[in-house]
Amino acid sequence: TLCQTCMFSKHLWCASVVVLAGRSHFVACMTAILNQMGDQHYSFYIETFQTNSELVDFLMETFIMFKDLIGKNVYPVDWMAMSMVQNRVFLRAINKFAETMNQKFLEHTNFECQLWNNYFHLAVAFITQDSLQLEQFSHAKYNKILNKYGDMRRLIGFSIRDMWYKLGQNKICFIPGMVGPILEMTLIPEAELRKATIPIFFDMMLCEYQRSGDFKKVKNEARISRHTVSAPGHELTALPSAHSLMECAGEHPTIAKSVENFVNLVKGLLEKLLDYRGVMTDESKDNRMSCTVNLLNFYKDNNREEMYIRYLYKLRDLHLDCDNYTEAAYTLLLHTWLLKWSDEQCASQVMQTGQQHPQTHRQLKETLYETIIGYFDKGKMWEEAISLCKELAEQYEMEVFDYELLSQNLIQQAKFYENIMKILRPKPDYFAVGYYGQGFPSFLRNKVFIYRGKEYERREDFQMQLMSQFPNAEKMNTTSAPGDAVKNAPGQYIQCFTVQPVLDEHPRLKNKPVPDQIINFYKSNHVQRFHYSRPVRRGTVDPENEFASMWIERTSFMTAYKLPGILRWFEVVHMSQTTISPLENAIETMSTANEKILMMINQYQSDESLPINPLSMLLNGIVDPAVMGGFAKYEKAFFTEEYIRDHPEDQDKLNRLKDLIAWQIPFLGAGIKIHEKRVSDNLRPFHDRMEECFKNLKVKVEKEYGVREMPDFDDRRVGRPRSMLRSYRQMSIISLASMNSDCSTPSKTTSESFDLELAPPRTARVELEEPISPGSTLPEVKLRRSKKRTKRSSVVFADEKSAAESDLKRLSRKHEFMSDTNLSEHAAIPPKASILSQMSFASQSMPTIPALTLSVAGMPGLDEANTSPRLSQTFFHLSDGDKKTLKRKKVNQFFKTMLASKSAEEGKQIPDSLSTDL
């Protein structure tokens, strides 16, 4: 009977290998037979094998069958009794077969590496199966299973430990293959089991260290990602595991430091993987993107290219699902940085995800570039697309000599350049978001992020969408940073407000004529610094004049990376605060208003199809005291004897404010002239009323602050196509630091200010040249040929002054005194400033105008024609060609005079090359 039972069970095991899935009655019969077998039956059955090779084959097939039955349970999930009985029977059989392995296949001559490998993988599969994770069951079920069957994980765990230490010198055969399975065991949240299994992992490190002097294989094969995401452990698992590992390392000082570094590495990865596992089923794709980027950065820092690229494409797919084409392009661009322009075959770890056939670096990189250019095109990031097109064009022209592809590439570039100049790109808003409270996950908790909004996305809509992701969160109504009480609270608190991007200096734009369509891109892209301003009251508050006590508290934010990037948001890594005085606030307000008028003048001058309403509202709001009150409140607050006596250090700022007020008159006059040409008959009374108010305002201002003159804003460009969106300020020079104003549409209010460089006043009386104040900053004008001047009549110059040094700031969109501003400290003029820098027409408030259209007054060394109010008014009965020639000669004469004065002052000769026509 015993022999028949054994032979039957032998055949049944072999048959079960084939039909193990879906035939539960076969498995039940086999389990029942094994349950009836005692120790003698197992011993007798083992002896029936005539050779060791037959026994090895039997044991290996049995281990494989057991592993498959554990992974593919043939019983329904709720048949817990059958599963537990099967596990108890299998555990007894595994332990009996392990004894056979120790007796017959452990010695060096008879050691069977593959058999032992199968045993360890079976044991790990047994210990990590779902039916044995008692922590997931209810308390009653947990106690019932524990009382009847015990915790079988401990038993098999102790057996694995004993079997491992019996290997001796053969341990090295399982490094690094068993690193992953052993790590998976250490993640089980059972204290006794972890205490038994963590020393195994440390012993692997020690074994490799003793063999080769390091444990690189163990570190490289610690692929926790594949196990942790599906592991039954929880967030608290990492800390005890790390502590136990450090205790093991304490007994080996030579390896302790390396183990500590490795433990910190594993802990960091484990935390990120647990966060990733927590948001895998989350509806919020933003959270999934954040966790994916955290893993990206980790694998990049640890040179794990295969894992790095895998998560790159996961992030790319998330962006495409959300139509974030710009972010998808930046994400895919990271893959191209791992490739070279060569015909070398790609290694497997840098191949594109899903790529079947091998490719060279050049082929893969070219394919990726084409995809990325398409993404940038959809995201209206044509500047970025052009840079990639240029790199491809260089390869087509200089390396592969494919002129057909080169021609297609150049046509594509030309289209992108045209899009930049003709297609309106809405300026995105940026929002600061703070997540406070212990209720948020670790990658958000008590952190501040800057988010890039989508096209035309309002803060209210963005905030509503943000709150929908955290329905239990409470919205904070203050913009100041919360205290520790809120940060340590168990709940969730979200803070959201709009911030203004600050343009960084671009050296290639210095002192060059740059159209606003180009500059506008850099005002809201490639930005890393942001400002938020809020008004605060200090001192005595005058209820009739709030500007006298209106201070601005400005908070500056620095993000970890520039926006846009591989995410629509990045964490704030640095914050600082500054305070702006009421007088500086007034200067910002006037500077912003003047700049806005200039922008609208240029825009309406360039595009006759624009509606007149935005211009009407802007002009009437300034010239009609009944609407906005004008600048009268500034005069009452700052232009008093009491204020001058109490604040003598503000004299330069007061002069600047007066200069800005004086320059507003010619700006308004130019705007009203345009308004008069376009106003409809039904709005004619409105225009007449506005013009009457302007005349009264002009008399008052010119009497108090002097006369300023604007150049002629007629468009003199001949033969150049009109862009949909022209430069807002024709023929002007602005500093690079001032390029953070809003320049999209005339109906959109500005949110930042320009650092205007204005000309000195020309009062009604004959005055001498005004001295330049020590606080002014004047750009040095470069000489250019006349042809380039005429071709670039609608461009602006970028000053050398960096954005960080600028202290002219911007005011709020809703209230002039509540906006973000960018006041800067003006550097003093050196004692030996050039004559060209001290010309009377180049004061610190009026944008400097090129000499072609500049109205020059009282400059020494100029003939009578040059001192007329308009250079164009000196030409009467001349042909167009004669006019251009004469005008060029007079402009050249003007600049020669300036250079002669400068050279005389510095004791230098004028170069011969400048004696020809410019």
PDB file of C-alpha atoms in Angstrom, residues 290-526:
ATOM      1  CA  SER A 290       5.458  64.433  -9.077  1.00  0.00           C
ATOM      2  CA  CYS A 291       6.284  60.943  -7.816  1.00  0.00           C
ATOM      3  CA  THR A 292       7.536  59.911 -11.252  1.00  0.00           C
ATOM      4  CA  VAL A 293       9.892  62.904 -11.392  1.00  0.00           C
ATOM      5  CA  ASN A 294      11.203  62.073  -7.913  1.00  0.00           C
ATOM      6  CA  LEU A 295      12.088  58.602  -9.151  1.00  0.00           C
ATOM      7  CA  LEU A 296      13.616  60.069 -12.307  1.00  0.00           C
ATOM      8  CA  ASN A 297      15.944  62.262 -10.310  1.00  0.00           C
ATOM      9  CA  PHE A 298      16.928  59.383  -8.057  1.00  0.00           C
ATOM     10  CA  TYR A 299      17.800  57.019 -10.903  1.00  0.00           C
ATOM     11  CA  LYS A 300      19.648  59.787 -12.713  1.00  0.00           C
ATOM     12  CA  ASP A 301      21.780  60.547  -9.669  1.00  0.00           C
ATOM     13  CA  ASN A 302      22.606  56.857  -9.280  1.00  0.00           C
ATOM     14  CA  ASN A 303      23.363  56.166 -12.963  1.00  0.00           C
ATOM     15  CA  ARG A 304      20.494  53.738 -13.498  1.00  0.00           C
ATOM     16  CA  GLU A 305      19.853  54.532 -17.157  1.00  0.00           C
ATOM     17  CA  GLU A 306      17.419  51.711 -17.834  1.00  0.00           C
ATOM     18  CA  MET A 307      15.120  52.648 -14.947  1.00  0.00           C
ATOM     19  CA  TYR A 308      15.620  56.330 -15.715  1.00  0.00           C
ATOM     20  CA  ILE A 309      14.417  55.946 -19.303  1.00  0.00           C
ATOM     21  CA  ARG A 310      11.542  53.703 -18.258  1.00  0.00           C
ATOM     22  CA  TYR A 311      10.112  56.383 -16.004  1.00  0.00           C
ATOM     23  CA  LEU A 312      10.859  59.085 -18.572  1.00  0.00           C
ATOM     24  CA  TYR A 313       8.358  57.527 -20.909  1.00  0.00           C
ATOM     25  CA  LYS A 314       5.851  57.013 -18.111  1.00  0.00           C
ATOM     26  CA  LEU A 315       6.057  60.754 -17.450  1.00  0.00           C
ATOM     27  CA  ARG A 316       5.806  61.546 -21.176  1.00  0.00           C
ATOM     28  CA  ASP A 317       2.613  59.502 -21.446  1.00  0.00           C
ATOM     29  CA  LEU A 318       1.073  61.278 -18.463  1.00  0.00           C
ATOM     30  CA  HIS A 319       1.781  64.652 -20.082  1.00  0.00           C
ATOM     31  CA  LEU A 320       0.254  63.605 -23.398  1.00  0.00           C
ATOM     32  CA  ASP A 321      -2.892  62.450 -21.595  1.00  0.00           C
ATOM     33  CA  CYS A 322      -3.198  66.007 -20.219  1.00  0.00           C
ATOM     34  CA  ASP A 323      -2.250  67.744 -23.521  1.00  0.00           C
ATOM     35  CA  ASN A 324       0.894  69.116 -21.889  1.00  0.00           C
ATOM     36  CA  TYR A 325       2.865  69.085 -25.132  1.00  0.00           C
ATOM     37  CA  THR A 326       5.565  71.487 -23.934  1.00  0.00           C
ATOM     38  CA  GLU A 327       6.284  69.422 -20.839  1.00  0.00           C
ATOM     39  CA  ALA A 328       6.188  66.200 -22.888  1.00  0.00           C
ATOM     40  CA  ALA A 329       8.815  67.694 -25.218  1.00  0.00           C
ATOM     41  CA  TYR A 330      11.122  68.671 -22.358  1.00  0.00           C
ATOM     42  CA  THR A 331      10.691  65.190 -20.868  1.00  0.00           C
ATOM     43  CA  LEU A 332      11.594  63.409 -24.093  1.00  0.00           C
ATOM     44  CA  LEU A 333      14.514  65.792 -24.553  1.00  0.00           C
ATOM     45  CA  LEU A 334      16.147  64.203 -21.497  1.00  0.00           C
ATOM     46  CA  HIS A 335      16.428  60.948 -23.421  1.00  0.00           C
ATOM     47  CA  THR A 336      18.266  62.636 -26.283  1.00  0.00           C
ATOM     48  CA  TRP A 337      20.920  63.892 -23.858  1.00  0.00           C
ATOM     49  CA  LEU A 338      21.985  60.276 -23.378  1.00  0.00           C
ATOM     50  CA  LEU A 339      22.589  59.854 -27.117  1.00  0.00           C
ATOM     51  CA  LYS A 340      25.383  60.980 -29.433  1.00  0.00           C
ATOM     52  CA  TRP A 341      25.515  61.993 -33.087  1.00  0.00           C
ATOM     53  CA  SER A 342      27.320  58.826 -34.112  1.00  0.00           C
ATOM     54  CA  ASP A 343      26.670  55.540 -35.905  1.00  0.00           C
ATOM     55  CA  GLU A 344      27.387  53.552 -32.763  1.00  0.00           C
ATOM     56  CA  GLN A 345      24.756  50.948 -31.912  1.00  0.00           C
ATOM     57  CA  CYS A 346      22.545  51.847 -28.966  1.00  0.00           C
ATOM     58  CA  ALA A 347      23.004  49.841 -25.796  1.00  0.00           C
ATOM     59  CA  SER A 348      19.913  48.089 -24.502  1.00  0.00           C
ATOM     60  CA  GLN A 349      19.545  50.421 -21.522  1.00  0.00           C
ATOM     61  CA  VAL A 350      19.297  53.562 -23.692  1.00  0.00           C
ATOM     62  CA  MET A 351      16.977  52.156 -26.335  1.00  0.00           C
ATOM     63  CA  GLN A 352      13.618  53.757 -26.736  1.00  0.00           C
ATOM     64  CA  THR A 353      10.821  52.109 -24.774  1.00  0.00           C
ATOM     65  CA  GLY A 354       8.929  49.695 -27.015  1.00  0.00           C
ATOM     66  CA  GLN A 355      11.633  49.719 -29.706  1.00  0.00           C
ATOM     67  CA  GLN A 356      11.974  46.285 -31.288  1.00  0.00           C
ATOM     68  CA  HIS A 357      14.847  46.552 -33.777  1.00  0.00           C
ATOM     69  CA  PRO A 358      18.319  47.902 -32.924  1.00  0.00           C
ATOM     70  CA  GLN A 359      19.149  51.477 -33.873  1.00  0.00           C
ATOM     71  CA  THR A 360      22.231  53.651 -33.961  1.00  0.00           C
ATOM     72  CA  HIS A 361      22.572  56.682 -31.739  1.00  0.00           C
ATOM     73  CA  ARG A 362      22.069  58.973 -34.734  1.00  0.00           C
ATOM     74  CA  GLN A 363      18.902  57.229 -35.922  1.00  0.00           C
ATOM     75  CA  LEU A 364      17.310  57.211 -32.500  1.00  0.00           C
ATOM     76  CA  LYS A 365      18.278  60.792 -31.703  1.00  0.00           C
ATOM     77  CA  GLU A 366      16.981  62.055 -35.065  1.00  0.00           C
ATOM     78  CA  THR A 367      13.674  60.244 -34.532  1.00  0.00           C
ATOM     79  CA  LEU A 368      13.329  61.695 -31.048  1.00  0.00           C
ATOM     80  CA  TYR A 369      14.139  65.199 -32.295  1.00  0.00           C
ATOM     81  CA  GLU A 370      11.387  65.024 -34.891  1.00  0.00           C
ATOM     82  CA  THR A 371       8.892  63.944 -32.247  1.00  0.00           C
ATOM     83  CA  ILE A 372      10.033  66.644 -29.828  1.00  0.00           C
ATOM     84  CA  ILE A 373       9.834  69.358 -32.501  1.00  0.00           C
ATOM     85  CA  GLY A 374       6.241  68.299 -33.122  1.00  0.00           C
ATOM     86  CA  TYR A 375       5.459  68.588 -29.418  1.00  0.00           C
ATOM     87  CA  PHE A 376       7.072  72.041 -29.202  1.00  0.00           C
ATOM     88  CA  ASP A 377       5.081  73.153 -32.237  1.00  0.00           C
ATOM     89  CA  LYS A 378       1.812  72.094 -30.596  1.00  0.00           C
ATOM     90  CA  GLY A 379       2.870  73.881 -27.419  1.00  0.00           C
ATOM     91  CA  LYS A 380       3.747  77.098 -29.354  1.00  0.00           C
ATOM     92  CA  MET A 381       7.333  76.888 -28.116  1.00  0.00           C
ATOM     93  CA  TRP A 382       8.786  77.683 -31.523  1.00  0.00           C
ATOM     94  CA  GLU A 383      12.026  79.103 -30.117  1.00  0.00           C
ATOM     95  CA  GLU A 384      12.840  75.702 -28.644  1.00  0.00           C
ATOM     96  CA  ALA A 385      11.801  73.917 -31.826  1.00  0.00           C
ATOM     97  CA  ILE A 386      14.092  76.183 -33.872  1.00  0.00           C
ATOM     98  CA  SER A 387      17.119  75.329 -31.735  1.00  0.00           C
ATOM     99  CA  LEU A 388      16.542  71.618 -32.384  1.00  0.00           C
ATOM    100  CA  CYS A 389      15.964  72.265 -36.090  1.00  0.00           C
ATOM    101  CA  LYS A 390      19.313  74.053 -36.266  1.00  0.00           C
ATOM    102  CA  GLU A 391      21.077  71.116 -34.669  1.00  0.00           C
ATOM    103  CA  LEU A 392      19.437  68.741 -37.150  1.00  0.00           C
ATOM    104  CA  ALA A 393      20.301  71.054 -40.052  1.00  0.00           C
ATOM    105  CA  GLU A 394      23.951  71.005 -39.067  1.00  0.00           C
ATOM    106  CA  GLN A 395      23.919  67.204 -39.162  1.00  0.00           C
ATOM    107  CA  TYR A 396      22.176  67.131 -42.555  1.00  0.00           C
ATOM    108  CA  GLU A 397      24.584  69.664 -44.022  1.00  0.00           C
ATOM    109  CA  MET A 398      27.914  68.772 -42.452  1.00  0.00           C
ATOM    110  CA  GLU A 399      27.702  65.089 -41.468  1.00  0.00           C
ATOM    111  CA  VAL A 400      25.227  63.081 -43.539  1.00  0.00           C
ATOM    112  CA  PHE A 401      25.004  65.502 -46.525  1.00  0.00           C
ATOM    113  CA  ASP A 402      21.295  64.953 -47.009  1.00  0.00           C
ATOM    114  CA  TYR A 403      20.315  68.208 -48.715  1.00  0.00           C
ATOM    115  CA  GLU A 404      16.741  67.096 -49.284  1.00  0.00           C
ATOM    116  CA  LEU A 405      16.175  66.722 -45.554  1.00  0.00           C
ATOM    117  CA  LEU A 406      18.086  69.956 -45.053  1.00  0.00           C
ATOM    118  CA  SER A 407      15.709  71.846 -47.332  1.00  0.00           C
ATOM    119  CA  GLN A 408      12.684  70.443 -45.501  1.00  0.00           C
ATOM    120  CA  ASN A 409      14.273  71.398 -42.217  1.00  0.00           C
ATOM    121  CA  LEU A 410      14.924  74.981 -43.335  1.00  0.00           C
ATOM    122  CA  ILE A 411      11.352  75.327 -44.589  1.00  0.00           C
ATOM    123  CA  GLN A 412      10.162  74.170 -41.169  1.00  0.00           C
ATOM    124  CA  GLN A 413      12.433  76.684 -39.443  1.00  0.00           C
ATOM    125  CA  ALA A 414      11.106  79.491 -41.628  1.00  0.00           C
ATOM    126  CA  LYS A 415       7.558  78.578 -40.646  1.00  0.00           C
ATOM    127  CA  PHE A 416       8.455  78.682 -36.965  1.00  0.00           C
ATOM    128  CA  TYR A 417      10.093  82.123 -37.340  1.00  0.00           C
ATOM    129  CA  GLU A 418       6.972  83.380 -39.066  1.00  0.00           C
ATOM    130  CA  ASN A 419       4.773  81.970 -36.302  1.00  0.00           C
ATOM    131  CA  ILE A 420       6.815  83.830 -33.677  1.00  0.00           C
ATOM    132  CA  MET A 421       6.177  87.175 -35.364  1.00  0.00           C
ATOM    133  CA  LYS A 422       2.577  86.679 -36.483  1.00  0.00           C
ATOM    134  CA  ILE A 423       0.742  84.380 -34.083  1.00  0.00           C
ATOM    135  CA  LEU A 424      -0.442  85.678 -30.735  1.00  0.00           C
ATOM    136  CA  ARG A 425       0.769  83.603 -27.805  1.00  0.00           C
ATOM    137  CA  PRO A 426      -1.149  84.331 -24.588  1.00  0.00           C
ATOM    138  CA  LYS A 427       1.065  84.970 -21.617  1.00  0.00           C
ATOM    139  CA  PRO A 428       0.457  82.262 -18.981  1.00  0.00           C
ATOM    140  CA  ASP A 429      -0.082  83.177 -15.365  1.00  0.00           C
ATOM    141  CA  TYR A 430       1.991  81.664 -12.567  1.00  0.00           C
ATOM    142  CA  PHE A 431       0.583  80.592  -9.207  1.00  0.00           C
ATOM    143  CA  ALA A 432       2.274  79.919  -5.890  1.00  0.00           C
ATOM    144  CA  VAL A 433       0.725  76.958  -4.071  1.00  0.00           C
ATOM    145  CA  GLY A 434       1.575  75.936  -0.524  1.00  0.00           C
ATOM    146  CA  TYR A 435       0.564  72.564   0.944  1.00  0.00           C
ATOM    147  CA  TYR A 436       0.559  72.818   4.737  1.00  0.00           C
ATOM    148  CA  GLY A 437      -0.337  70.221   7.335  1.00  0.00           C
ATOM    149  CA  GLN A 438       0.570  66.636   8.095  1.00  0.00           C
ATOM    150  CA  GLY A 439      -2.363  65.344   6.074  1.00  0.00           C
ATOM    151  CA  PHE A 440      -0.514  65.690   2.767  1.00  0.00           C
ATOM    152  CA  PRO A 441       1.831  63.011   1.403  1.00  0.00           C
ATOM    153  CA  SER A 442       5.529  63.496   2.072  1.00  0.00           C
ATOM    154  CA  PHE A 443       6.323  64.843  -1.411  1.00  0.00           C
ATOM    155  CA  LEU A 444       3.881  67.745  -0.830  1.00  0.00           C
ATOM    156  CA  ARG A 445       3.851  68.238   2.927  1.00  0.00           C
ATOM    157  CA  ASN A 446       4.744  71.806   4.049  1.00  0.00           C
ATOM    158  CA  LYS A 447       6.221  72.708   0.672  1.00  0.00           C
ATOM    159  CA  VAL A 448       5.581  75.603  -1.722  1.00  0.00           C
ATOM    160  CA  PHE A 449       5.441  75.158  -5.493  1.00  0.00           C
ATOM    161  CA  ILE A 450       5.182  77.543  -8.429  1.00  0.00           C
ATOM    162  CA  TYR A 451       2.661  76.347 -11.021  1.00  0.00           C
ATOM    163  CA  ARG A 452       2.534  77.440 -14.650  1.00  0.00           C
ATOM    164  CA  GLY A 453      -1.062  78.064 -15.681  1.00  0.00           C
ATOM    165  CA  LYS A 454      -2.548  77.110 -19.016  1.00  0.00           C
ATOM    166  CA  GLU A 455      -3.641  79.577 -21.680  1.00  0.00           C
ATOM    167  CA  TYR A 456      -6.239  82.033 -20.354  1.00  0.00           C
ATOM    168  CA  GLU A 457      -6.493  80.098 -17.079  1.00  0.00           C
ATOM    169  CA  ARG A 458      -7.704  82.314 -14.247  1.00  0.00           C
ATOM    170  CA  ARG A 459      -6.573  81.878 -10.692  1.00  0.00           C
ATOM    171  CA  GLU A 460     -10.120  81.050  -9.585  1.00  0.00           C
ATOM    172  CA  ASP A 461     -10.387  78.215 -12.102  1.00  0.00           C
ATOM    173  CA  PHE A 462      -6.945  76.916 -11.236  1.00  0.00           C
ATOM    174  CA  GLN A 463      -7.710  76.987  -7.525  1.00  0.00           C
ATOM    175  CA  MET A 464     -11.019  75.186  -8.002  1.00  0.00           C
ATOM    176  CA  GLN A 465      -9.323  72.413  -9.953  1.00  0.00           C
ATOM    177  CA  LEU A 466      -6.598  72.227  -7.295  1.00  0.00           C
ATOM    178  CA  MET A 467      -9.084  71.918  -4.442  1.00  0.00           C
ATOM    179  CA  SER A 468     -10.956  69.145  -6.277  1.00  0.00           C
ATOM    180  CA  GLN A 469      -7.854  66.970  -5.938  1.00  0.00           C
ATOM    181  CA  PHE A 470      -7.949  67.398  -2.143  1.00  0.00           C
ATOM    182  CA  PRO A 471     -11.639  67.518  -1.191  1.00  0.00           C
ATOM    183  CA  ASN A 472     -10.813  67.469   2.536  1.00  0.00           C
ATOM    184  CA  ALA A 473      -8.366  70.374   2.338  1.00  0.00           C
ATOM    185  CA  GLU A 474      -9.139  73.826   3.727  1.00  0.00           C
ATOM    186  CA  LYS A 475      -8.427  76.901   1.607  1.00  0.00           C
ATOM    187  CA  MET A 476      -6.285  79.555   3.287  1.00  0.00           C
ATOM    188  CA  ASN A 477      -7.364  83.159   2.769  1.00  0.00           C
ATOM    189  CA  THR A 478      -4.035  84.742   3.640  1.00  0.00           C
ATOM    190  CA  THR A 479      -0.903  85.013   1.502  1.00  0.00           C
ATOM    191  CA  SER A 480       1.578  85.153   4.361  1.00  0.00           C
ATOM    192  CA  ALA A 481       3.480  82.020   5.370  1.00  0.00           C
ATOM    193  CA  PRO A 482       1.680  80.069   8.135  1.00  0.00           C
ATOM    194  CA  GLY A 483       3.196  79.219  11.491  1.00  0.00           C
ATOM    195  CA  ASP A 484       4.240  75.890  12.970  1.00  0.00           C
ATOM    196  CA  ALA A 485       0.747  75.321  14.367  1.00  0.00           C
ATOM    197  CA  VAL A 486      -0.664  74.977  10.860  1.00  0.00           C
ATOM    198  CA  LYS A 487       2.320  73.019   9.546  1.00  0.00           C
ATOM    199  CA  ASN A 488       2.101  70.463  12.348  1.00  0.00           C
ATOM    200  CA  ALA A 489      -1.695  70.183  12.263  1.00  0.00           C
ATOM    201  CA  PRO A 490      -3.140  66.812  11.191  1.00  0.00           C
ATOM    202  CA  GLY A 491      -5.324  68.345   8.476  1.00  0.00           C
ATOM    203  CA  GLN A 492      -4.693  69.771   5.004  1.00  0.00           C
ATOM    204  CA  TYR A 493      -4.398  73.505   4.233  1.00  0.00           C
ATOM    205  CA  ILE A 494      -3.862  74.893   0.735  1.00  0.00           C
ATOM    206  CA  GLN A 495      -2.627  78.410  -0.033  1.00  0.00           C
ATOM    207  CA  CYS A 496      -2.848  79.756  -3.606  1.00  0.00           C
ATOM    208  CA  PHE A 497      -2.068  83.191  -5.095  1.00  0.00           C
ATOM    209  CA  THR A 498      -0.737  84.683  -8.327  1.00  0.00           C
ATOM    210  CA  VAL A 499       2.944  85.582  -8.705  1.00  0.00           C
ATOM    211  CA  GLN A 500       4.800  87.493 -11.409  1.00  0.00           C
ATOM    212  CA  PRO A 501       7.773  86.001 -13.313  1.00  0.00           C
ATOM    213  CA  VAL A 502      11.022  87.954 -13.354  1.00  0.00           C
ATOM    214  CA  LEU A 503      12.970  87.948 -16.596  1.00  0.00           C
ATOM    215  CA  ASP A 504      16.555  86.750 -16.363  1.00  0.00           C
ATOM    216  CA  GLU A 505      19.254  88.456 -18.360  1.00  0.00           C
ATOM    217  CA  HIS A 506      19.939  87.062 -21.825  1.00  0.00           C
ATOM    218  CA  PRO A 507      23.435  88.115 -22.976  1.00  0.00           C
ATOM    219  CA  ARG A 508      22.657  87.589 -26.641  1.00  0.00           C
ATOM    220  CA  LEU A 509      19.949  90.268 -26.439  1.00  0.00           C
ATOM    221  CA  LYS A 510      22.248  92.929 -24.987  1.00  0.00           C
ATOM    222  CA  ASN A 511      22.362  96.200 -26.909  1.00  0.00           C
ATOM    223  CA  LYS A 512      20.565  94.678 -29.874  1.00  0.00           C
ATOM    224  CA  PRO A 513      17.307  95.670 -31.515  1.00  0.00           C
ATOM    225  CA  VAL A 514      14.832  93.046 -30.375  1.00  0.00           C
ATOM    226  CA  PRO A 515      11.132  93.081 -31.390  1.00  0.00           C
ATOM    227  CA  ASP A 516       8.664  92.708 -28.580  1.00  0.00           C
ATOM    228  CA  GLN A 517       7.303  89.509 -30.111  1.00  0.00           C
ATOM    229  CA  ILE A 518      10.673  87.917 -29.343  1.00  0.00           C
ATOM    230  CA  ILE A 519      11.112  89.514 -25.934  1.00  0.00           C
ATOM    231  CA  ASN A 520       7.624  88.490 -24.837  1.00  0.00           C
ATOM    232  CA  PHE A 521       8.633  84.843 -25.029  1.00  0.00           C
ATOM    233  CA  TYR A 522      11.368  85.311 -22.439  1.00  0.00           C
ATOM    234  CA  LYS A 523       9.080  87.259 -20.110  1.00  0.00           C
ATOM    235  CA  SER A 524       7.079  84.128 -19.318  1.00  0.00           C
ATOM    236  CA  ASN A 525       9.457  81.303 -20.311  1.00  0.00           C
ATOM    237  CA  HIS A 526      12.819  80.127 -18.992  1.00  0.00           C
TER     238      HIS A 526
END
